[in-house]
Amino acid sequence: MGERRPLPPQTYRRLVIKVGSAVLSGPAGRQQQLAIAAQIAGLRREGREVVLVSSGAMAMGLGKLGLTERPRTMPGKQAVAAVGQPTLMYWWEQAFGWYDLKVAQILLTAEDLAHRHRYLSARQTLETLLEWGIVPIINENDTVMVDEIKFGDNDQLSALIATLVGADLLILLSDIEALYEADPRTHPTAQPIHFVERVNAQVLQMAGDDPNRVGTGGMKSKLLAAEKAQAAGIPTLLLPGTRPQSIAEALRGEPIGTLFAGGNRRYSGRKLWLYQLPKPQGEIVVDAGAALALRQGGASLLPAGILEVRGQFGVGEAVRCLDERGHLIGVGLVHYSAAELRRIQRRKTQDIEAILGYKNTDEAIHRDYFALASELEAR
């Protein structure tokens, strides 16, 4: 951590930019939205492609309904988001219209990205929109996605989208100007950290989330998004969204915000998708021998190593694998359903057909369909 180490701006051909609710809310929200559209238009003139992930539906819904605080019930929150979403898109369409740019709305849920075929379909749609010169604007589908409203996963969504489209850079525009060495609200002399080599436990301890913020994604959410992007080798810039030229200034290498290095890409293709799955469908607890074989031997998971099967899932769905202490080992696609695995757990592979009456494979999860967790997730 320390001084900014700028990368050549010309390497950033495709960008994913996430805008937080706090940037778009309040009396200056509309002007800030126009300023962001102007910055993106400038990036487009430079030959760059941009995918925008925009929060703000909830904040705009509150304003449209004349409410001063969020409803306490989940259906109420979802209804407010539904009211605000058309306004959010209308204002974006108007803002980009000043620069003769067309926009497209895409609403996603974590479940969409958890299914491989839907994941690939979303990627094809985004690729087509970018090829046509259209700015895709993505938001979590708040009206049906409970977790997004409660936990503010648009930061995480932006990291997943960056991976999905093979972005060269992820930019998080927020009312949080940078990562500080301590919470500047309680430590006025705290200094900003302009460069982070790797998001680890020490870095996560610097996060100080504010429960009174307009948006729901605090600093920890942004650090976790940067960690997800790092797994794909994508650098992340955390910038002040209220500063009119923050993106251009950062790309010039000026000491603004925080740059999280992209690092070495740990996974690609199917394994990268597995690693970043937002919502695995269940959990499998394995014994010490199986845990060691998965972590160090690159082995497949056999039914004999399974101690417990949690949740309900079908063949081909993603599950989390845990050791006996509850630590995450990784995520994989199962060759048997939860009900089938419960019948064959702790049994040898030669017994599978006698128990089930058939045998798909010897493995519960094949090593080609398994991605190990990072040290951060497994701690």
Short mmCIF file of C-alpha atoms in Angstrom, two decimals:
data_model
loop_
_atom_site.label_atom_id
_atom_site.label_comp_id
_atom_site.label_asym_id
_atom_site.label_seq_id
_atom_site.Cartn_x
_atom_site.Cartn_y
_atom_site.Cartn_z
CA MET A 1 0.00 0.00 0.00
CA GLY A 2 1.22 3.52 -0.69
CA GLU A 3 1.90 5.73 -3.70
CA ARG A 4 -0.21 5.36 -6.83
CA ARG A 5 1.34 3.20 -9.51
CA PRO A 6 -0.48 4.28 -12.67
CA LEU A 7 -1.01 1.87 -15.53
CA PRO A 8 -0.92 3.15 -19.14
CA PRO A 9 -4.36 4.67 -19.83
CA GLN A 10 -4.46 3.19 -23.33
CA THR A 11 -4.76 -0.29 -21.81
CA TYR A 12 -8.21 0.58 -20.46
CA ARG A 13 -10.31 -0.12 -23.54
CA ARG A 14 -13.37 -1.57 -21.81
CA LEU A 15 -14.58 -0.12 -18.51
CA VAL A 16 -17.33 -1.00 -16.06
CA ILE A 17 -18.41 2.03 -14.01
CA LYS A 18 -20.59 1.68 -10.93
CA VAL A 19 -22.44 4.71 -9.54
CA GLY A 20 -23.64 4.62 -5.94
CA SER A 21 -27.00 5.85 -4.65
CA ALA A 22 -25.43 8.57 -2.52
CA VAL A 23 -23.90 10.15 -5.64
CA LEU A 24 -27.29 10.43 -7.37
CA SER A 25 -29.40 11.50 -4.39
CA GLY A 26 -29.97 14.91 -2.83
CA PRO A 27 -30.33 18.35 -4.44
CA ALA A 28 -27.17 17.96 -6.52
CA GLY A 29 -27.95 14.43 -7.67
CA ARG A 30 -29.25 15.41 -11.10
CA GLN A 31 -26.23 17.60 -11.86
CA GLN A 32 -23.90 14.81 -10.78
CA GLN A 33 -25.73 12.41 -13.06
CA LEU A 34 -25.23 14.80 -15.98
CA ALA A 35 -21.54 15.16 -15.10
CA ILE A 36 -21.07 11.38 -15.06
CA ALA A 37 -22.78 11.08 -18.45
CA ALA A 38 -20.41 13.76 -19.76
CA GLN A 39 -17.39 11.81 -18.48
CA ILE A 40 -18.63 8.60 -20.08
CA ALA A 41 -19.27 10.43 -23.34
CA GLY A 42 -15.66 11.62 -23.21
CA LEU A 43 -14.47 8.05 -22.71
CA ARG A 44 -16.52 6.96 -25.68
CA ARG A 45 -14.94 9.66 -27.87
CA GLU A 46 -11.56 8.21 -26.91
CA GLY A 47 -12.65 4.87 -28.35
CA ARG A 48 -13.41 3.17 -25.03
CA GLU A 49 -16.42 0.98 -24.29
CA VAL A 50 -18.39 1.54 -21.09
CA VAL A 51 -20.89 -0.55 -19.16
CA LEU A 52 -22.68 1.39 -16.41
CA VAL A 53 -23.94 -0.25 -13.22
CA SER A 54 -26.27 2.23 -11.54
CA SER A 55 -27.79 2.23 -8.08
CA GLY A 56 -30.38 4.85 -7.19
CA ALA A 57 -33.78 3.26 -7.83
CA MET A 58 -34.59 3.21 -4.12
CA ALA A 59 -33.44 6.80 -3.56
CA MET A 60 -35.44 8.08 -6.53
CA GLY A 61 -38.48 6.11 -5.49
CA LEU A 62 -38.40 7.73 -2.05
CA GLY A 63 -38.27 11.18 -3.62
CA LYS A 64 -41.03 10.42 -6.10
CA LEU A 65 -43.32 9.18 -3.34
CA GLY A 66 -42.44 12.00 -0.98
CA LEU A 67 -41.07 9.63 1.67
CA THR A 68 -38.33 10.72 4.06
CA GLU A 69 -37.17 7.23 5.03
CA ARG A 70 -37.19 3.72 3.64
CA PRO A 71 -40.14 1.45 4.45
CA ARG A 72 -39.32 -1.13 7.10
CA THR A 73 -40.97 -4.08 5.37
CA MET A 74 -39.28 -5.85 2.46
CA PRO A 75 -42.36 -5.59 0.16
CA GLY A 76 -42.40 -1.85 0.90
CA LYS A 77 -38.73 -1.50 -0.04
CA GLN A 78 -39.28 -3.48 -3.20
CA ALA A 79 -42.29 -1.34 -4.13
CA VAL A 80 -40.31 1.87 -3.64
CA ALA A 81 -37.53 0.51 -5.86
CA ALA A 82 -40.11 -0.37 -8.52
CA VAL A 83 -41.43 3.20 -8.47
CA GLY A 84 -37.93 4.66 -8.70
CA GLN A 85 -36.49 2.45 -11.45
CA PRO A 86 -38.33 4.11 -14.40
CA THR A 87 -37.27 7.56 -13.17
CA LEU A 88 -33.67 6.42 -12.82
CA MET A 89 -33.61 5.15 -16.40
CA TYR A 90 -35.46 8.19 -17.75
CA TRP A 91 -32.87 10.55 -16.29
CA TRP A 92 -30.00 8.44 -17.60
CA GLU A 93 -31.56 8.37 -21.05
CA GLN A 94 -31.97 12.14 -20.96
CA ALA A 95 -28.41 12.67 -19.69
CA PHE A 96 -26.81 10.54 -22.40
CA GLY A 97 -29.13 12.02 -25.02
CA TRP A 98 -27.19 15.29 -24.79
CA TYR A 99 -24.25 13.41 -26.31
CA ASP A 100 -26.25 11.42 -28.88
CA LEU A 101 -25.69 8.21 -26.96
CA LYS A 102 -28.36 5.54 -26.72
CA VAL A 103 -28.83 3.46 -23.58
CA ALA A 104 -30.25 0.02 -22.78
CA GLN A 105 -31.67 -1.16 -19.46
CA ILE A 106 -30.68 -4.58 -18.09
CA LEU A 107 -32.10 -5.82 -14.78
CA LEU A 108 -30.30 -8.80 -13.27
CA THR A 109 -30.53 -10.93 -10.17
CA ALA A 110 -27.83 -12.99 -8.52
CA GLU A 111 -29.71 -16.06 -9.72
CA ASP A 112 -29.21 -14.96 -13.34
CA LEU A 113 -25.45 -15.03 -12.87
CA ALA A 114 -25.56 -18.31 -10.93
CA HIS A 115 -26.79 -20.27 -13.95
CA ARG A 116 -24.13 -20.80 -16.59
CA HIS A 117 -26.44 -20.57 -19.62
CA ARG A 118 -28.08 -17.35 -18.39
CA TYR A 119 -24.65 -15.97 -17.52
CA LEU A 120 -23.44 -16.60 -21.06
CA SER A 121 -26.66 -15.21 -22.52
CA ALA A 122 -26.20 -11.97 -20.54
CA ARG A 123 -22.64 -11.71 -21.84
CA GLN A 124 -23.76 -12.12 -25.44
CA THR A 125 -26.40 -9.42 -25.00
CA LEU A 126 -23.89 -7.00 -23.49
CA GLU A 127 -21.35 -7.72 -26.22
CA THR A 128 -23.97 -6.96 -28.87
CA LEU A 129 -24.98 -3.68 -27.20
CA LEU A 130 -21.36 -2.55 -26.98
CA GLU A 131 -20.81 -3.52 -30.61
CA TRP A 132 -23.78 -1.32 -31.52
CA GLY A 133 -22.33 1.64 -29.62
CA ILE A 134 -25.02 1.57 -26.93
CA VAL A 135 -24.34 2.22 -23.23
CA PRO A 136 -25.79 -0.71 -21.22
CA ILE A 137 -27.14 0.39 -17.83
CA ILE A 138 -27.38 -2.46 -15.35
CA ASN A 139 -29.13 -2.60 -12.00
CA GLU A 140 -30.01 -5.38 -9.61
CA ASN A 141 -33.67 -6.30 -10.01
CA ASP A 142 -34.68 -4.92 -6.62
CA THR A 143 -38.34 -5.85 -6.95
CA VAL A 144 -37.56 -9.57 -6.78
CA MET A 145 -34.04 -9.68 -5.29
CA VAL A 146 -34.32 -9.39 -1.52
CA ASP A 147 -30.60 -9.60 -0.76
CA GLU A 148 -29.73 -6.62 -2.96
CA ILE A 149 -31.96 -4.24 -1.02
CA LYS A 150 -30.79 -5.55 2.31
CA PHE A 151 -27.06 -5.83 1.63
CA GLY A 152 -26.35 -3.40 -1.22
CA ASP A 153 -24.79 -5.87 -3.62
CA ASN A 154 -24.48 -3.47 -6.56
CA ASP A 155 -20.80 -3.15 -5.65
CA GLN A 156 -20.50 -6.92 -5.95
CA LEU A 157 -22.66 -6.92 -9.07
CA SER A 158 -20.30 -4.46 -10.76
CA ALA A 159 -17.32 -6.74 -10.08
CA LEU A 160 -19.21 -9.70 -11.55
CA ILE A 161 -20.17 -7.64 -14.60
CA ALA A 162 -16.54 -6.57 -15.04
CA THR A 163 -15.60 -10.25 -15.17
CA LEU A 164 -18.58 -11.09 -17.38
CA VAL A 165 -17.59 -8.62 -20.12
CA GLY A 166 -13.82 -8.99 -19.71
CA ALA A 167 -13.34 -5.38 -18.57
CA ASP A 168 -9.90 -3.81 -18.38
CA LEU A 169 -10.89 -1.62 -15.42
CA LEU A 170 -13.64 -1.41 -12.79
CA ILE A 171 -14.48 2.08 -11.48
CA LEU A 172 -16.56 2.60 -8.33
CA LEU A 173 -17.96 6.14 -8.13
CA SER A 174 -19.04 6.81 -4.56
CA ASP A 175 -19.48 9.46 -1.89
CA ILE A 176 -16.55 7.62 -0.27
CA GLU A 177 -13.57 9.41 -1.83
CA ALA A 178 -10.87 6.83 -1.09
CA LEU A 179 -9.71 4.13 1.28
CA TYR A 180 -8.23 5.75 4.40
CA GLU A 181 -5.74 4.29 6.84
CA ALA A 182 -8.43 4.88 9.53
CA ASP A 183 -11.99 6.15 9.58
CA PRO A 184 -11.62 9.90 8.82
CA ARG A 185 -14.86 10.66 10.68
CA THR A 186 -13.31 9.58 13.96
CA HIS A 187 -9.64 10.13 13.01
CA PRO A 188 -9.45 13.57 11.31
CA THR A 189 -5.73 13.19 10.58
CA ALA A 190 -6.16 9.87 8.75
CA GLN A 191 -4.51 9.87 5.32
CA PRO A 192 -5.93 8.39 2.11
CA ILE A 193 -4.30 5.28 0.66
CA HIS A 194 -3.87 5.74 -3.07
CA PHE A 195 -2.65 2.25 -3.98
CA VAL A 196 -3.46 -1.23 -2.68
CA GLU A 197 -1.54 -4.22 -4.03
CA ARG A 198 -3.94 -6.83 -2.64
CA VAL A 199 -7.17 -6.86 -0.66
CA ASN A 200 -6.47 -8.99 2.42
CA ALA A 201 -7.60 -9.19 6.03
CA GLN A 202 -5.46 -6.18 6.98
CA VAL A 203 -7.06 -4.04 4.30
CA LEU A 204 -10.57 -5.20 5.23
CA GLN A 205 -9.99 -4.00 8.79
CA MET A 206 -9.73 -0.45 7.46
CA ALA A 207 -13.37 -0.52 6.35
CA GLY A 208 -15.72 1.56 8.46
CA ASP A 209 -19.30 1.32 7.27
CA ASP A 210 -21.82 4.02 8.07
CA PRO A 211 -25.35 2.69 8.74
CA ASN A 212 -26.81 6.15 8.09
CA ARG A 213 -25.60 6.47 4.51
CA VAL A 214 -28.15 6.82 1.70
CA GLY A 215 -26.69 3.84 -0.16
CA THR A 216 -26.38 0.38 1.30
CA GLY A 217 -22.89 -0.54 0.12
CA GLY A 218 -20.19 0.81 2.46
CA MET A 219 -16.41 0.55 2.29
CA LYS A 220 -16.29 -3.16 3.08
CA SER A 221 -18.62 -3.85 0.16
CA LYS A 222 -16.27 -1.94 -2.14
CA LEU A 223 -13.22 -3.79 -0.86
CA LEU A 224 -14.92 -7.12 -1.49
CA ALA A 225 -15.81 -5.97 -5.00
CA ALA A 226 -12.16 -5.04 -5.61
CA GLU A 227 -11.12 -8.48 -4.33
CA LYS A 228 -13.49 -10.17 -6.79
CA ALA A 229 -12.08 -8.08 -9.63
CA GLN A 230 -8.52 -8.94 -8.57
CA ALA A 231 -9.33 -12.64 -8.96
CA ALA A 232 -10.00 -11.90 -12.63
CA GLY A 233 -6.89 -9.73 -12.99
CA ILE A 234 -8.99 -6.55 -13.25
CA PRO A 235 -7.81 -3.39 -11.42
CA THR A 236 -10.36 -1.31 -9.52
CA LEU A 237 -10.50 2.46 -9.01
CA LEU A 238 -12.49 3.88 -6.09
CA LEU A 239 -13.22 7.51 -6.95
CA PRO A 240 -15.30 10.43 -5.62
CA GLY A 241 -18.44 10.39 -7.74
CA THR A 242 -19.20 14.04 -6.97
CA ARG A 243 -15.95 15.30 -8.53
CA PRO A 244 -16.76 16.33 -12.14
CA GLN A 245 -13.57 15.04 -13.82
CA SER A 246 -12.51 12.32 -11.39
CA ILE A 247 -12.27 9.57 -14.03
CA ALA A 248 -10.12 11.58 -16.44
CA GLU A 249 -7.90 12.76 -13.59
CA ALA A 250 -7.40 9.21 -12.30
CA LEU A 251 -6.59 7.85 -15.76
CA ARG A 252 -3.93 10.55 -16.06
CA GLY A 253 -2.35 9.11 -12.93
CA GLU A 254 -3.27 11.92 -10.58
CA PRO A 255 -3.39 10.94 -6.87
CA ILE A 256 -7.16 10.75 -6.52
CA GLY A 257 -9.15 7.96 -4.93
CA THR A 258 -7.66 4.49 -4.48
CA LEU A 259 -6.34 2.13 -7.12
CA PHE A 260 -6.53 -1.59 -6.32
CA ALA A 261 -4.09 -3.53 -8.48
CA GLY A 262 -5.46 -6.17 -10.79
CA GLY A 263 -2.77 -8.71 -9.96
CA ASN A 264 -2.43 -12.09 -11.61
CA ARG A 265 -5.58 -13.68 -12.93
CA ARG A 266 -6.14 -16.74 -10.75
CA TYR A 267 -8.95 -18.30 -12.81
CA SER A 268 -10.48 -18.10 -16.26
CA GLY A 269 -13.54 -19.38 -18.05
CA ARG A 270 -15.79 -21.75 -16.12
CA LYS A 271 -13.58 -21.75 -13.02
CA LEU A 272 -13.65 -17.96 -12.77
CA TRP A 273 -17.44 -18.07 -12.99
CA LEU A 274 -17.53 -20.68 -10.25
CA TYR A 275 -15.17 -18.67 -8.05
CA GLN A 276 -17.38 -15.58 -8.26
CA LEU A 277 -20.79 -17.22 -8.04
CA PRO A 278 -22.99 -14.90 -5.96
CA LYS A 279 -25.48 -17.53 -4.85
CA PRO A 280 -24.42 -21.20 -4.71
CA GLN A 281 -27.44 -23.45 -4.29
CA GLY A 282 -26.31 -25.52 -1.29
CA GLU A 283 -23.40 -26.77 0.81
CA ILE A 284 -21.42 -29.98 1.18
CA VAL A 285 -19.34 -30.64 4.29
CA VAL A 286 -16.35 -32.93 3.67
CA ASP A 287 -13.97 -34.79 5.97
CA ALA A 288 -10.35 -33.84 6.62
CA GLY A 289 -8.97 -36.20 3.98
CA ALA A 290 -11.22 -34.87 1.25
CA ALA A 291 -10.54 -31.27 2.30
CA LEU A 292 -6.79 -31.84 2.00
CA ALA A 293 -7.16 -33.57 -1.38
CA LEU A 294 -9.26 -30.69 -2.73
CA ARG A 295 -7.02 -27.94 -1.40
CA GLN A 296 -3.61 -29.39 -2.11
CA GLY A 297 -3.99 -32.32 -4.47
CA GLY A 298 -6.29 -30.85 -7.11
CA ALA A 299 -8.48 -33.92 -6.70
CA SER A 300 -12.14 -34.52 -7.43
CA LEU A 301 -14.64 -34.95 -4.60
CA LEU A 302 -15.83 -38.53 -4.15
CA PRO A 303 -18.99 -39.48 -2.22
CA ALA A 304 -16.89 -41.25 0.43
CA GLY A 305 -15.50 -37.90 1.59
CA ILE A 306 -18.89 -36.26 2.15
CA LEU A 307 -20.04 -35.85 5.76
CA GLU A 308 -23.17 -33.72 5.30
CA VAL A 309 -25.31 -32.31 2.49
CA ARG A 310 -27.16 -29.05 3.16
CA GLY A 311 -29.96 -27.51 1.12
CA GLN A 312 -31.79 -28.67 -1.97
CA PHE A 313 -30.13 -28.63 -5.39
CA GLY A 314 -30.22 -30.51 -8.64
CA VAL A 315 -27.67 -32.06 -10.94
CA GLY A 316 -25.33 -29.47 -12.45
CA GLU A 317 -26.00 -26.79 -9.83
CA ALA A 318 -23.30 -24.99 -7.89
CA VAL A 319 -22.59 -25.76 -4.23
CA ARG A 320 -20.11 -24.55 -1.62
CA CYS A 321 -17.71 -27.13 -0.19
CA LEU A 322 -16.81 -26.66 3.49
CA ASP A 323 -14.39 -28.44 5.79
CA GLU A 324 -15.45 -29.78 9.19
CA ARG A 325 -14.73 -26.41 10.83
CA GLY A 326 -17.02 -24.60 8.42
CA HIS A 327 -14.21 -23.00 6.39
CA LEU A 328 -14.87 -22.55 2.68
CA ILE A 329 -12.79 -24.82 0.44
CA GLY A 330 -14.31 -23.85 -2.88
CA VAL A 331 -17.32 -24.01 -5.19
CA GLY A 332 -18.17 -26.73 -7.68
CA LEU A 333 -20.87 -28.16 -9.92
CA VAL A 334 -22.39 -31.39 -8.64
CA HIS A 335 -22.98 -34.52 -10.71
CA TYR A 336 -25.74 -35.68 -8.35
CA SER A 337 -28.71 -33.98 -6.70
CA ALA A 338 -28.82 -33.24 -2.98
CA ALA A 339 -31.19 -36.17 -2.40
CA GLU A 340 -28.89 -38.54 -4.29
CA LEU A 341 -25.78 -37.35 -2.45
CA ARG A 342 -27.44 -37.92 0.91
CA ARG A 343 -27.98 -41.55 -0.08
CA ILE A 344 -24.42 -42.15 -1.25
CA GLN A 345 -22.42 -39.97 1.15
CA ARG A 346 -19.65 -41.87 3.00
CA ARG A 347 -20.03 -44.73 0.49
CA LYS A 348 -17.46 -46.07 -1.98
CA THR A 349 -17.79 -45.35 -5.68
CA GLN A 350 -18.41 -49.03 -6.50
CA ASP A 351 -21.52 -48.89 -4.27
CA ILE A 352 -23.20 -45.97 -6.10
CA GLU A 353 -25.03 -48.01 -8.73
CA ALA A 354 -26.30 -50.57 -6.21
CA ILE A 355 -27.68 -47.77 -3.99
CA LEU A 356 -29.20 -45.52 -6.66
CA GLY A 357 -29.85 -48.08 -9.39
CA TYR A 358 -27.60 -46.09 -11.76
CA LYS A 359 -24.33 -44.16 -11.73
CA ASN A 360 -23.72 -40.82 -13.45
CA THR A 361 -20.00 -40.65 -12.59
CA ASP A 362 -17.66 -41.76 -9.84
CA GLU A 363 -17.24 -38.16 -8.66
CA ALA A 364 -19.67 -36.02 -6.72
CA ILE A 365 -17.79 -33.01 -8.11
CA HIS A 366 -15.12 -33.37 -10.81
CA ARG A 367 -11.97 -31.29 -10.38
CA ASP A 368 -12.57 -29.63 -13.78
CA TYR A 369 -15.79 -28.20 -12.34
CA PHE A 370 -14.36 -27.03 -9.02
CA ALA A 371 -12.74 -23.70 -8.08
CA LEU A 372 -10.78 -23.26 -4.86
CA ALA A 373 -11.61 -20.31 -2.63
CA SER A 374 -9.09 -17.51 -2.19
CA GLU A 375 -7.18 -17.21 1.08
CA LEU A 376 -9.42 -14.28 1.95
CA GLU A 377 -12.64 -16.28 1.62
CA ALA A 378 -11.27 -19.42 3.26
CA ARG A 379 -9.83 -17.78 6.38
#
